[in-house]
Amino acid sequence: MNTTLDSKKLRGLGIASLLVTALTLSACTAPAEESTPDAGDLLISQEACDRNAAVGTITYISGYGYSASAGQLDVFLAEELGYFKDLCLDVEINASGANGQQLVSSGQAEFTALGSASDVMLAAANSKNLTAVATYGNTPPFSIFANEKIKSLKDLEGGSLGYFINLTPIASAMLDAADVDVSKVELIKMTNYDPTVVTRGQVDAIVGYASNQPENLRAQGLPFSEFFPSDVGVEGTYNVMEVNSEFLADNREVAADFMRASLHALQFCLDSSDECIDMIAQLAEDNGQGSAFPRDQLERTWNVESQWVKDSNSGLPGTQTAADWEAEYKLVEQFGNVDTLPAITDMMDETLVADLYADGELIWPGN
């Protein structure tokens, strides 16, 4: 399940998002026309309901289509389960896989999700008006998966390494930490997302999204090697939610309730994964993306990514601190090919999501 992008309207680009970037903008999932609940049916105060309803439609862009990823899956489920409606929020989701950052930055959308903090940082070097409000884990989502003959990253010297869009700072840091002479590695920009090009020897290795292509190979029972950032001491982050900075400044409590509903749905998916995956798979099917996001793939993805959420430093999904980003910030400075980076605290809001929790539990429904 995921974020969106179009009209006024989600991984930075993780490898998983690339699977759907070619999908048409017709995959917009807009909620049915709804009326504000009667006062007696409200879960929150009339004042809060009126405040949330007054902002009108909030648009979320999913750059990963219907991928089962935190910051995406939960937004779709918050809409399906009625959590946005419970908080008097009118949310429109576009799941067609476009550049959510550009749309949010320009004010055509309010929220989108990216694959890691480094994606946020690279965007912040060139874009304004974006604030990260949630980070969903402290596990870099990337891995380098390779033909089984590759026993170490050093074995890539004299061989080939595929990548999508760009060689991520995390991947560059992995190669550097493994003392790989990159000048001896043929770097190939990939256009084919079939992971079996590695097992068939067409390319020696690929920088992939660890919950996607390698899991596909595993499901097929194909032999391959896989190298993770943690193998060489490289630290990073998993999935970040961004909001239009002006919208956040003008409507902070509304933005908080959007995140509250999404995180409530995220907890549902952590607690009831089978039901959650059934729902997102059906949504993908209903919106013409069933072939891109079949249920078995969604389940494999969520089995991996839900653990990344559970393993987050704080144990409270979505909470973030500048310290969580520091290691990745240094990697982007070294490997991101950017002249200058804003300070971490200029790119994130450390308190919006943290304030939604009390005694280790998400405050629901608020007041």
mmCIF file of N, CA and C in Angstrom, residues 222-334:
data_model
loop_
_atom_site.group_PDB
_atom_site.id
_atom_site.type_symbol
_atom_site.label_atom_id
_atom_site.label_comp_id
_atom_site.label_asym_id
_atom_site.label_seq_id
_atom_site.Cartn_x
_atom_site.Cartn_y
_atom_site.Cartn_z
ATOM 1 N N LEU A 222 15.900 -19.621 -5.732
ATOM 2 C CA LEU A 222 17.107 -19.427 -6.545
ATOM 3 C C LEU A 222 18.289 -19.058 -5.656
ATOM 4 N N PRO A 223 19.452 -19.595 -5.932
ATOM 5 C CA PRO A 223 20.634 -19.292 -5.112
ATOM 6 C C PRO A 223 21.207 -17.921 -5.454
ATOM 7 N N PHE A 224 21.591 -17.174 -4.436
ATOM 8 C CA PHE A 224 22.221 -15.870 -4.652
ATOM 9 C C PHE A 224 22.922 -15.459 -3.362
ATOM 10 N N SER A 225 23.772 -14.460 -3.469
ATOM 11 C CA SER A 225 24.437 -13.876 -2.306
ATOM 12 C C SER A 225 23.782 -12.540 -1.998
ATOM 13 N N GLU A 226 23.783 -12.150 -0.725
ATOM 14 C CA GLU A 226 23.203 -10.857 -0.370
ATOM 15 C C GLU A 226 24.060 -10.192 0.694
ATOM 16 N N PHE A 227 24.284 -8.906 0.525
ATOM 17 C CA PHE A 227 25.121 -8.140 1.442
ATOM 18 C C PHE A 227 24.327 -6.955 1.971
ATOM 19 N N PHE A 228 24.323 -6.819 3.293
ATOM 20 C CA PHE A 228 23.540 -5.782 3.950
ATOM 21 C C PHE A 228 24.455 -4.688 4.491
ATOM 22 N N PRO A 229 23.946 -3.461 4.625
ATOM 23 C CA PRO A 229 24.757 -2.383 5.191
ATOM 24 C C PRO A 229 25.344 -2.744 6.548
ATOM 25 N N SER A 230 24.559 -3.428 7.367
ATOM 26 C CA SER A 230 25.042 -3.772 8.704
ATOM 27 C C SER A 230 26.237 -4.720 8.666
ATOM 28 N N ASP A 231 26.394 -5.456 7.553
ATOM 29 C CA ASP A 231 27.532 -6.374 7.436
ATOM 30 C C ASP A 231 28.860 -5.635 7.486
ATOM 31 N N VAL A 232 28.848 -4.374 7.043
ATOM 32 C CA VAL A 232 30.092 -3.593 6.995
ATOM 33 C C VAL A 232 29.985 -2.348 7.874
ATOM 34 N N GLY A 233 29.054 -2.372 8.823
ATOM 35 C CA GLY A 233 28.953 -1.290 9.796
ATOM 36 C C GLY A 233 28.331 -0.008 9.289
ATOM 37 N N VAL A 234 27.575 -0.083 8.201
ATOM 38 C CA VAL A 234 26.920 1.109 7.657
ATOM 39 C C VAL A 234 25.524 1.242 8.266
ATOM 40 N N GLU A 235 25.234 2.421 8.813
ATOM 41 C CA GLU A 235 23.950 2.674 9.458
ATOM 42 C C GLU A 235 23.078 3.564 8.585
ATOM 43 N N GLY A 236 21.772 3.468 8.808
ATOM 44 C CA GLY A 236 20.859 4.307 8.040
ATOM 45 C C GLY A 236 19.463 4.266 8.614
ATOM 46 N N THR A 237 18.487 4.592 7.772
ATOM 47 C CA THR A 237 17.100 4.689 8.218
ATOM 48 C C THR A 237 16.176 4.022 7.210
ATOM 49 N N TYR A 238 14.950 3.781 7.659
ATOM 50 C CA TYR A 238 13.928 3.158 6.821
ATOM 51 C C TYR A 238 12.679 4.042 6.768
ATOM 52 N N ASN A 239 12.341 4.490 5.593
ATOM 53 C CA ASN A 239 11.107 5.205 5.284
ATOM 54 C C ASN A 239 10.850 6.445 6.149
ATOM 55 N N VAL A 240 10.516 7.506 5.465
ATOM 56 C CA VAL A 240 10.294 8.807 6.090
ATOM 57 C C VAL A 240 9.024 9.419 5.511
ATOM 58 N N MET A 241 8.194 9.997 6.369
ATOM 59 C CA MET A 241 7.018 10.733 5.910
ATOM 60 C C MET A 241 7.361 12.218 5.883
ATOM 61 N N GLU A 242 7.036 12.856 4.753
ATOM 62 C CA GLU A 242 7.257 14.291 4.620
ATOM 63 C C GLU A 242 5.934 15.016 4.437
ATOM 64 N N VAL A 243 5.915 16.265 4.876
ATOM 65 C CA VAL A 243 4.737 17.111 4.741
ATOM 66 C C VAL A 243 5.161 18.456 4.168
ATOM 67 N N ASN A 244 4.259 19.109 3.485
ATOM 68 C CA ASN A 244 4.500 20.460 3.012
ATOM 69 C C ASN A 244 4.723 21.368 4.225
ATOM 70 N N SER A 245 5.845 22.060 4.267
ATOM 71 C CA SER A 245 6.223 22.843 5.455
ATOM 72 C C SER A 245 5.224 23.945 5.761
ATOM 73 N N GLU A 246 4.704 24.595 4.732
ATOM 74 C CA GLU A 246 3.737 25.660 4.966
ATOM 75 C C GLU A 246 2.443 25.096 5.535
ATOM 76 N N PHE A 247 2.024 23.964 5.005
ATOM 77 C CA PHE A 247 0.824 23.317 5.543
ATOM 78 C C PHE A 247 1.031 22.956 7.006
ATOM 79 N N LEU A 248 2.208 22.426 7.333
ATOM 80 C CA LEU A 248 2.511 22.052 8.710
ATOM 81 C C LEU A 248 2.466 23.268 9.622
ATOM 82 N N ALA A 249 3.057 24.363 9.182
ATOM 83 C CA ALA A 249 3.087 25.574 10.006
ATOM 84 C C ALA A 249 1.683 26.122 10.248
ATOM 85 N N ASP A 250 0.842 26.064 9.229
ATOM 86 C CA ASP A 250 -0.504 26.637 9.334
ATOM 87 C C ASP A 250 -1.506 25.685 9.979
ATOM 88 N N ASN A 251 -1.228 24.366 9.916
ATOM 89 C CA ASN A 251 -2.219 23.373 10.347
ATOM 90 C C ASN A 251 -1.553 22.253 11.140
ATOM 91 N N ARG A 252 -0.794 22.609 12.141
ATOM 92 C CA ARG A 252 -0.002 21.620 12.867
ATOM 93 C C ARG A 252 -0.880 20.539 13.513
ATOM 94 N N GLU A 253 -1.973 20.927 14.137
ATOM 95 C CA GLU A 253 -2.824 19.942 14.803
ATOM 96 C C GLU A 253 -3.504 19.014 13.792
ATOM 97 N N VAL A 254 -3.814 19.545 12.612
ATOM 98 C CA VAL A 254 -4.405 18.733 11.560
ATOM 99 C C VAL A 254 -3.380 17.712 11.058
ATOM 100 N N ALA A 255 -2.154 18.187 10.816
ATOM 101 C CA ALA A 255 -1.084 17.286 10.386
ATOM 102 C C ALA A 255 -0.844 16.198 11.427
ATOM 103 N N ALA A 256 -0.917 16.574 12.704
ATOM 104 C CA ALA A 256 -0.735 15.597 13.773
ATOM 105 C C ALA A 256 -1.836 14.538 13.728
ATOM 106 N N ASP A 257 -3.069 14.956 13.453
ATOM 107 C CA ASP A 257 -4.156 13.984 13.397
ATOM 108 C C ASP A 257 -4.060 13.088 12.159
ATOM 109 N N PHE A 258 -3.535 13.619 11.053
ATOM 110 C CA PHE A 258 -3.276 12.763 9.890
ATOM 111 C C PHE A 258 -2.297 11.657 10.274
ATOM 112 N N MET A 259 -1.223 12.041 10.973
ATOM 113 C CA MET A 259 -0.243 11.048 11.399
ATOM 114 C C MET A 259 -0.828 10.120 12.458
ATOM 115 N N ARG A 260 -1.672 10.630 13.327
ATOM 116 C CA ARG A 260 -2.293 9.797 14.359
ATOM 117 C C ARG A 260 -3.126 8.677 13.724
ATOM 118 N N ALA A 261 -3.937 9.042 12.738
ATOM 119 C CA ALA A 261 -4.766 8.047 12.052
ATOM 120 C C ALA A 261 -3.903 7.040 11.303
ATOM 121 N N SER A 262 -2.854 7.524 10.635
ATOM 122 C CA SER A 262 -1.965 6.628 9.882
ATOM 123 C C SER A 262 -1.235 5.669 10.813
ATOM 124 N N LEU A 263 -0.760 6.180 11.928
ATOM 125 C CA LEU A 263 -0.032 5.328 12.874
ATOM 126 C C LEU A 263 -0.967 4.345 13.572
ATOM 127 N N HIS A 264 -2.211 4.736 13.760
ATOM 128 C CA HIS A 264 -3.207 3.812 14.316
ATOM 129 C C HIS A 264 -3.410 2.640 13.347
ATOM 130 N N ALA A 265 -3.445 2.957 12.059
ATOM 131 C CA ALA A 265 -3.563 1.911 11.034
ATOM 132 C C ALA A 265 -2.289 1.081 10.955
ATOM 133 N N LEU A 266 -1.139 1.723 11.140
ATOM 134 C CA LEU A 266 0.122 0.980 11.128
ATOM 135 C C LEU A 266 0.134 -0.057 12.242
ATOM 136 N N GLN A 267 -0.362 0.316 13.421
ATOM 137 C CA GLN A 267 -0.415 -0.642 14.525
ATOM 138 C C GLN A 267 -1.355 -1.793 14.202
ATOM 139 N N PHE A 268 -2.452 -1.482 13.523
ATOM 140 C CA PHE A 268 -3.356 -2.545 13.077
ATOM 141 C C PHE A 268 -2.617 -3.529 12.177
ATOM 142 N N CYS A 269 -1.808 -3.011 11.270
ATOM 143 C CA CYS A 269 -1.070 -3.879 10.340
ATOM 144 C C CYS A 269 0.017 -4.672 11.047
ATOM 145 N N LEU A 270 0.596 -4.109 12.094
ATOM 146 C CA LEU A 270 1.579 -4.852 12.878
ATOM 147 C C LEU A 270 0.909 -5.968 13.680
ATOM 148 N N ASP A 271 -0.309 -5.694 14.157
ATOM 149 C CA ASP A 271 -1.018 -6.660 14.992
ATOM 150 C C ASP A 271 -1.800 -7.693 14.185
ATOM 151 N N SER A 272 -2.268 -7.311 13.003
ATOM 152 C CA SER A 272 -3.161 -8.157 12.194
ATOM 153 C C SER A 272 -2.660 -8.177 10.760
ATOM 154 N N SER A 273 -1.468 -8.705 10.568
ATOM 155 C CA SER A 273 -0.807 -8.583 9.271
ATOM 156 C C SER A 273 -1.577 -9.272 8.152
ATOM 157 N N ASP A 274 -2.138 -10.452 8.405
ATOM 158 C CA ASP A 274 -2.857 -11.163 7.351
ATOM 159 C C ASP A 274 -4.051 -10.357 6.851
ATOM 160 N N GLU A 275 -4.835 -9.828 7.773
ATOM 161 C CA GLU A 275 -5.994 -9.035 7.388
ATOM 162 C C GLU A 275 -5.570 -7.766 6.669
ATOM 163 N N CYS A 276 -4.510 -7.154 7.161
ATOM 164 C CA CYS A 276 -3.982 -5.939 6.548
ATOM 165 C C CYS A 276 -3.544 -6.203 5.111
ATOM 166 N N ILE A 277 -2.802 -7.284 4.897
ATOM 167 C CA ILE A 277 -2.318 -7.603 3.554
ATOM 168 C C ILE A 277 -3.475 -7.977 2.639
ATOM 169 N N ASP A 278 -4.475 -8.668 3.165
ATOM 170 C CA ASP A 278 -5.665 -8.955 2.365
ATOM 171 C C ASP A 278 -6.281 -7.663 1.846
ATOM 172 N N MET A 279 -6.348 -6.668 2.705
ATOM 173 C CA MET A 279 -6.999 -5.411 2.344
ATOM 174 C C MET A 279 -6.192 -4.634 1.306
ATOM 175 N N ILE A 280 -4.882 -4.566 1.484
ATOM 176 C CA ILE A 280 -4.078 -3.797 0.537
ATOM 177 C C ILE A 280 -4.020 -4.496 -0.815
ATOM 178 N N ALA A 281 -3.990 -5.842 -0.792
ATOM 179 C CA ALA A 281 -3.982 -6.587 -2.044
ATOM 180 C C ALA A 281 -5.279 -6.354 -2.808
ATOM 181 N N GLN A 282 -6.386 -6.320 -2.085
ATOM 182 C CA GLN A 282 -7.676 -6.077 -2.733
ATOM 183 C C GLN A 282 -7.743 -4.665 -3.298
ATOM 184 N N LEU A 283 -7.198 -3.698 -2.570
ATOM 185 C CA LEU A 283 -7.160 -2.323 -3.069
ATOM 186 C C LEU A 283 -6.341 -2.224 -4.348
ATOM 187 N N ALA A 284 -5.196 -2.887 -4.348
ATOM 188 C CA ALA A 284 -4.365 -2.883 -5.554
ATOM 189 C C ALA A 284 -5.124 -3.484 -6.724
ATOM 190 N N GLU A 285 -5.796 -4.605 -6.484
ATOM 191 C CA GLU A 285 -6.572 -5.263 -7.531
ATOM 192 C C GLU A 285 -7.703 -4.365 -8.022
ATOM 193 N N ASP A 286 -8.401 -3.756 -7.093
ATOM 194 C CA ASP A 286 -9.541 -2.908 -7.451
ATOM 195 C C ASP A 286 -9.123 -1.677 -8.242
ATOM 196 N N ASN A 287 -7.881 -1.248 -8.058
ATOM 197 C CA ASN A 287 -7.403 -0.035 -8.715
ATOM 198 C C ASN A 287 -6.424 -0.319 -9.845
ATOM 199 N N GLY A 288 -6.481 -1.518 -10.394
ATOM 200 C CA GLY A 288 -5.719 -1.832 -11.589
ATOM 201 C C GLY A 288 -4.248 -2.086 -11.379
ATOM 202 N N GLN A 289 -3.812 -2.307 -10.126
ATOM 203 C CA GLN A 289 -2.400 -2.565 -9.866
ATOM 204 C C GLN A 289 -2.175 -3.954 -9.255
ATOM 205 N N GLY A 290 -3.157 -4.836 -9.398
ATOM 206 C CA GLY A 290 -3.040 -6.166 -8.814
ATOM 207 C C GLY A 290 -1.876 -6.964 -9.352
ATOM 208 N N SER A 291 -1.580 -6.827 -10.642
ATOM 209 C CA SER A 291 -0.473 -7.584 -11.218
ATOM 210 C C SER A 291 0.877 -7.066 -10.733
ATOM 211 N N ALA A 292 0.952 -5.773 -10.429
ATOM 212 C CA ALA A 292 2.202 -5.192 -9.916
ATOM 213 C C ALA A 292 2.393 -5.482 -8.443
ATOM 214 N N PHE A 293 1.279 -5.671 -7.725
ATOM 215 C CA PHE A 293 1.351 -5.901 -6.285
ATOM 216 C C PHE A 293 0.491 -7.103 -5.886
ATOM 217 N N PRO A 294 0.875 -8.308 -6.327
ATOM 218 C CA PRO A 294 0.127 -9.509 -5.929
ATOM 219 C C PRO A 294 0.272 -9.763 -4.436
ATOM 220 N N ARG A 295 -0.692 -10.483 -3.881
ATOM 221 C CA ARG A 295 -0.710 -10.662 -2.434
ATOM 222 C C ARG A 295 0.559 -11.327 -1.903
ATOM 223 N N ASP A 296 1.074 -12.347 -2.611
ATOM 224 C CA ASP A 296 2.260 -13.040 -2.099
ATOM 225 C C ASP A 296 3.455 -12.103 -2.004
ATOM 226 N N GLN A 297 3.581 -11.216 -2.982
ATOM 227 C CA GLN A 297 4.675 -10.241 -2.930
ATOM 228 C C GLN A 297 4.475 -9.271 -1.776
ATOM 229 N N LEU A 298 3.255 -8.782 -1.595
ATOM 230 C CA LEU A 298 2.962 -7.851 -0.510
ATOM 231 C C LEU A 298 3.253 -8.501 0.847
ATOM 232 N N GLU A 299 2.893 -9.768 0.976
ATOM 233 C CA GLU A 299 3.150 -10.456 2.237
ATOM 234 C C GLU A 299 4.647 -10.602 2.495
ATOM 235 N N ARG A 300 5.427 -10.956 1.470
ATOM 236 C CA ARG A 300 6.884 -11.059 1.636
ATOM 237 C C ARG A 300 7.468 -9.714 2.051
ATOM 238 N N THR A 301 7.019 -8.666 1.388
ATOM 239 C CA THR A 301 7.525 -7.332 1.698
ATOM 240 C C THR A 301 7.220 -6.943 3.136
ATOM 241 N N TRP A 302 5.975 -7.129 3.543
ATOM 242 C CA TRP A 302 5.584 -6.712 4.894
ATOM 243 C C TRP A 302 6.238 -7.575 5.967
ATOM 244 N N ASN A 303 6.478 -8.843 5.688
ATOM 245 C CA ASN A 303 7.173 -9.690 6.657
ATOM 246 C C ASN A 303 8.542 -9.113 7.001
ATOM 247 N N VAL A 304 9.208 -8.535 6.013
ATOM 248 C CA VAL A 304 10.523 -7.930 6.237
ATOM 249 C C VAL A 304 10.380 -6.540 6.840
ATOM 250 N N GLU A 305 9.568 -5.711 6.217
ATOM 251 C CA GLU A 305 9.517 -4.301 6.620
ATOM 252 C C GLU A 305 8.831 -4.090 7.962
ATOM 253 N N SER A 306 7.874 -4.937 8.309
ATOM 254 C CA SER A 306 7.254 -4.801 9.634
ATOM 255 C C SER A 306 8.283 -5.027 10.729
ATOM 256 N N GLN A 307 9.264 -5.900 10.464
ATOM 257 C CA GLN A 307 10.314 -6.128 11.452
ATOM 258 C C GLN A 307 11.204 -4.910 11.582
ATOM 259 N N TRP A 308 11.431 -4.217 10.471
ATOM 260 C CA TRP A 308 12.204 -2.981 10.552
ATOM 261 C C TRP A 308 11.510 -1.957 11.446
ATOM 262 N N VAL A 309 10.188 -1.900 11.360
ATOM 263 C CA VAL A 309 9.429 -0.988 12.225
ATOM 264 C C VAL A 309 9.572 -1.419 13.683
ATOM 265 N N LYS A 310 9.406 -2.703 13.934
ATOM 266 C CA LYS A 310 9.492 -3.210 15.304
ATOM 267 C C LYS A 310 10.882 -3.015 15.904
ATOM 268 N N ASP A 311 11.903 -3.006 15.040
ATOM 269 C CA ASP A 311 13.285 -2.870 15.515
ATOM 270 C C ASP A 311 13.740 -1.423 15.643
ATOM 271 N N SER A 312 12.841 -0.474 15.456
ATOM 272 C CA SER A 312 13.233 0.943 15.526
ATOM 273 C C SER A 312 13.793 1.272 16.905
ATOM 274 N N ASN A 313 14.669 2.249 16.948
ATOM 275 C CA ASN A 313 15.375 2.582 18.191
ATOM 276 C C ASN A 313 14.445 2.865 19.354
ATOM 277 N N SER A 314 13.395 3.640 19.102
ATOM 278 C CA SER A 314 12.509 4.057 20.182
ATOM 279 C C SER A 314 11.467 3.013 20.527
ATOM 280 N N GLY A 315 11.159 2.127 19.586
ATOM 281 C CA GLY A 315 10.072 1.191 19.783
ATOM 282 C C GLY A 315 8.712 1.812 19.575
ATOM 283 N N LEU A 316 8.672 3.104 19.225
ATOM 284 C CA LEU A 316 7.423 3.818 18.972
ATOM 285 C C LEU A 316 7.399 4.198 17.495
ATOM 286 N N PRO A 317 6.593 3.513 16.694
ATOM 287 C CA PRO A 317 6.628 3.731 15.241
ATOM 288 C C PRO A 317 6.479 5.204 14.856
ATOM 289 N N GLY A 318 7.367 5.634 13.969
ATOM 290 C CA GLY A 318 7.283 6.985 13.421
ATOM 291 C C GLY A 318 8.079 8.028 14.161
ATOM 292 N N THR A 319 8.411 7.789 15.433
ATOM 293 C CA THR A 319 9.159 8.801 16.173
ATOM 294 C C THR A 319 10.565 8.926 15.609
ATOM 295 N N GLN A 320 11.128 10.118 15.695
ATOM 296 C CA GLN A 320 12.439 10.373 15.106
ATOM 297 C C GLN A 320 13.184 11.440 15.904
ATOM 298 N N THR A 321 14.493 11.369 15.861
ATOM 299 C CA THR A 321 15.350 12.395 16.453
ATOM 300 C C THR A 321 16.479 12.693 15.484
ATOM 301 N N ALA A 322 17.107 13.818 15.665
ATOM 302 C CA ALA A 322 18.247 14.169 14.829
ATOM 303 C C ALA A 322 19.338 13.107 14.941
ATOM 304 N N ALA A 323 19.488 12.524 16.124
ATOM 305 C CA ALA A 323 20.520 11.500 16.327
ATOM 306 C C ALA A 323 20.287 10.290 15.430
ATOM 307 N N ASP A 324 19.007 9.991 15.137
ATOM 308 C CA ASP A 324 18.701 8.860 14.263
ATOM 309 C C ASP A 324 19.241 9.064 12.852
ATOM 310 N N TRP A 325 19.400 10.301 12.452
ATOM 311 C CA TRP A 325 19.828 10.624 11.085
ATOM 312 C C TRP A 325 21.316 10.915 10.950
ATOM 313 N N GLU A 326 22.023 11.049 12.069
ATOM 314 C CA GLU A 326 23.394 11.574 12.005
ATOM 315 C C GLU A 326 24.330 10.715 11.170
ATOM 316 N N ALA A 327 24.286 9.398 11.344
ATOM 317 C CA ALA A 327 25.191 8.520 10.594
ATOM 318 C C ALA A 327 24.924 8.636 9.102
ATOM 319 N N GLU A 328 23.647 8.650 8.716
ATOM 320 C CA GLU A 328 23.301 8.738 7.302
ATOM 321 C C GLU A 328 23.639 10.115 6.733
ATOM 322 N N TYR A 329 23.506 11.138 7.554
ATOM 323 C CA TYR A 329 23.853 12.494 7.145
ATOM 324 C C TYR A 329 25.322 12.555 6.707
ATOM 325 N N LYS A 330 26.194 11.923 7.494
ATOM 326 C CA LYS A 330 27.616 11.908 7.157
ATOM 327 C C LYS A 330 27.871 11.151 5.858
ATOM 328 N N LEU A 331 27.101 10.087 5.631
ATOM 329 C CA LEU A 331 27.249 9.337 4.383
ATOM 330 C C LEU A 331 26.837 10.179 3.184
ATOM 331 N N VAL A 332 25.762 10.933 3.328
ATOM 332 C CA VAL A 332 25.302 11.777 2.224
ATOM 333 C C VAL A 332 26.313 12.886 1.955
ATOM 334 N N GLU A 333 26.876 13.439 3.010
ATOM 335 C CA GLU A 333 27.924 14.445 2.818
ATOM 336 C C GLU A 333 29.092 13.864 2.027
ATOM 337 N N GLN A 334 29.448 12.606 2.311
ATOM 338 C CA GLN A 334 30.610 12.002 1.672
ATOM 339 C C GLN A 334 30.307 11.436 0.292
#
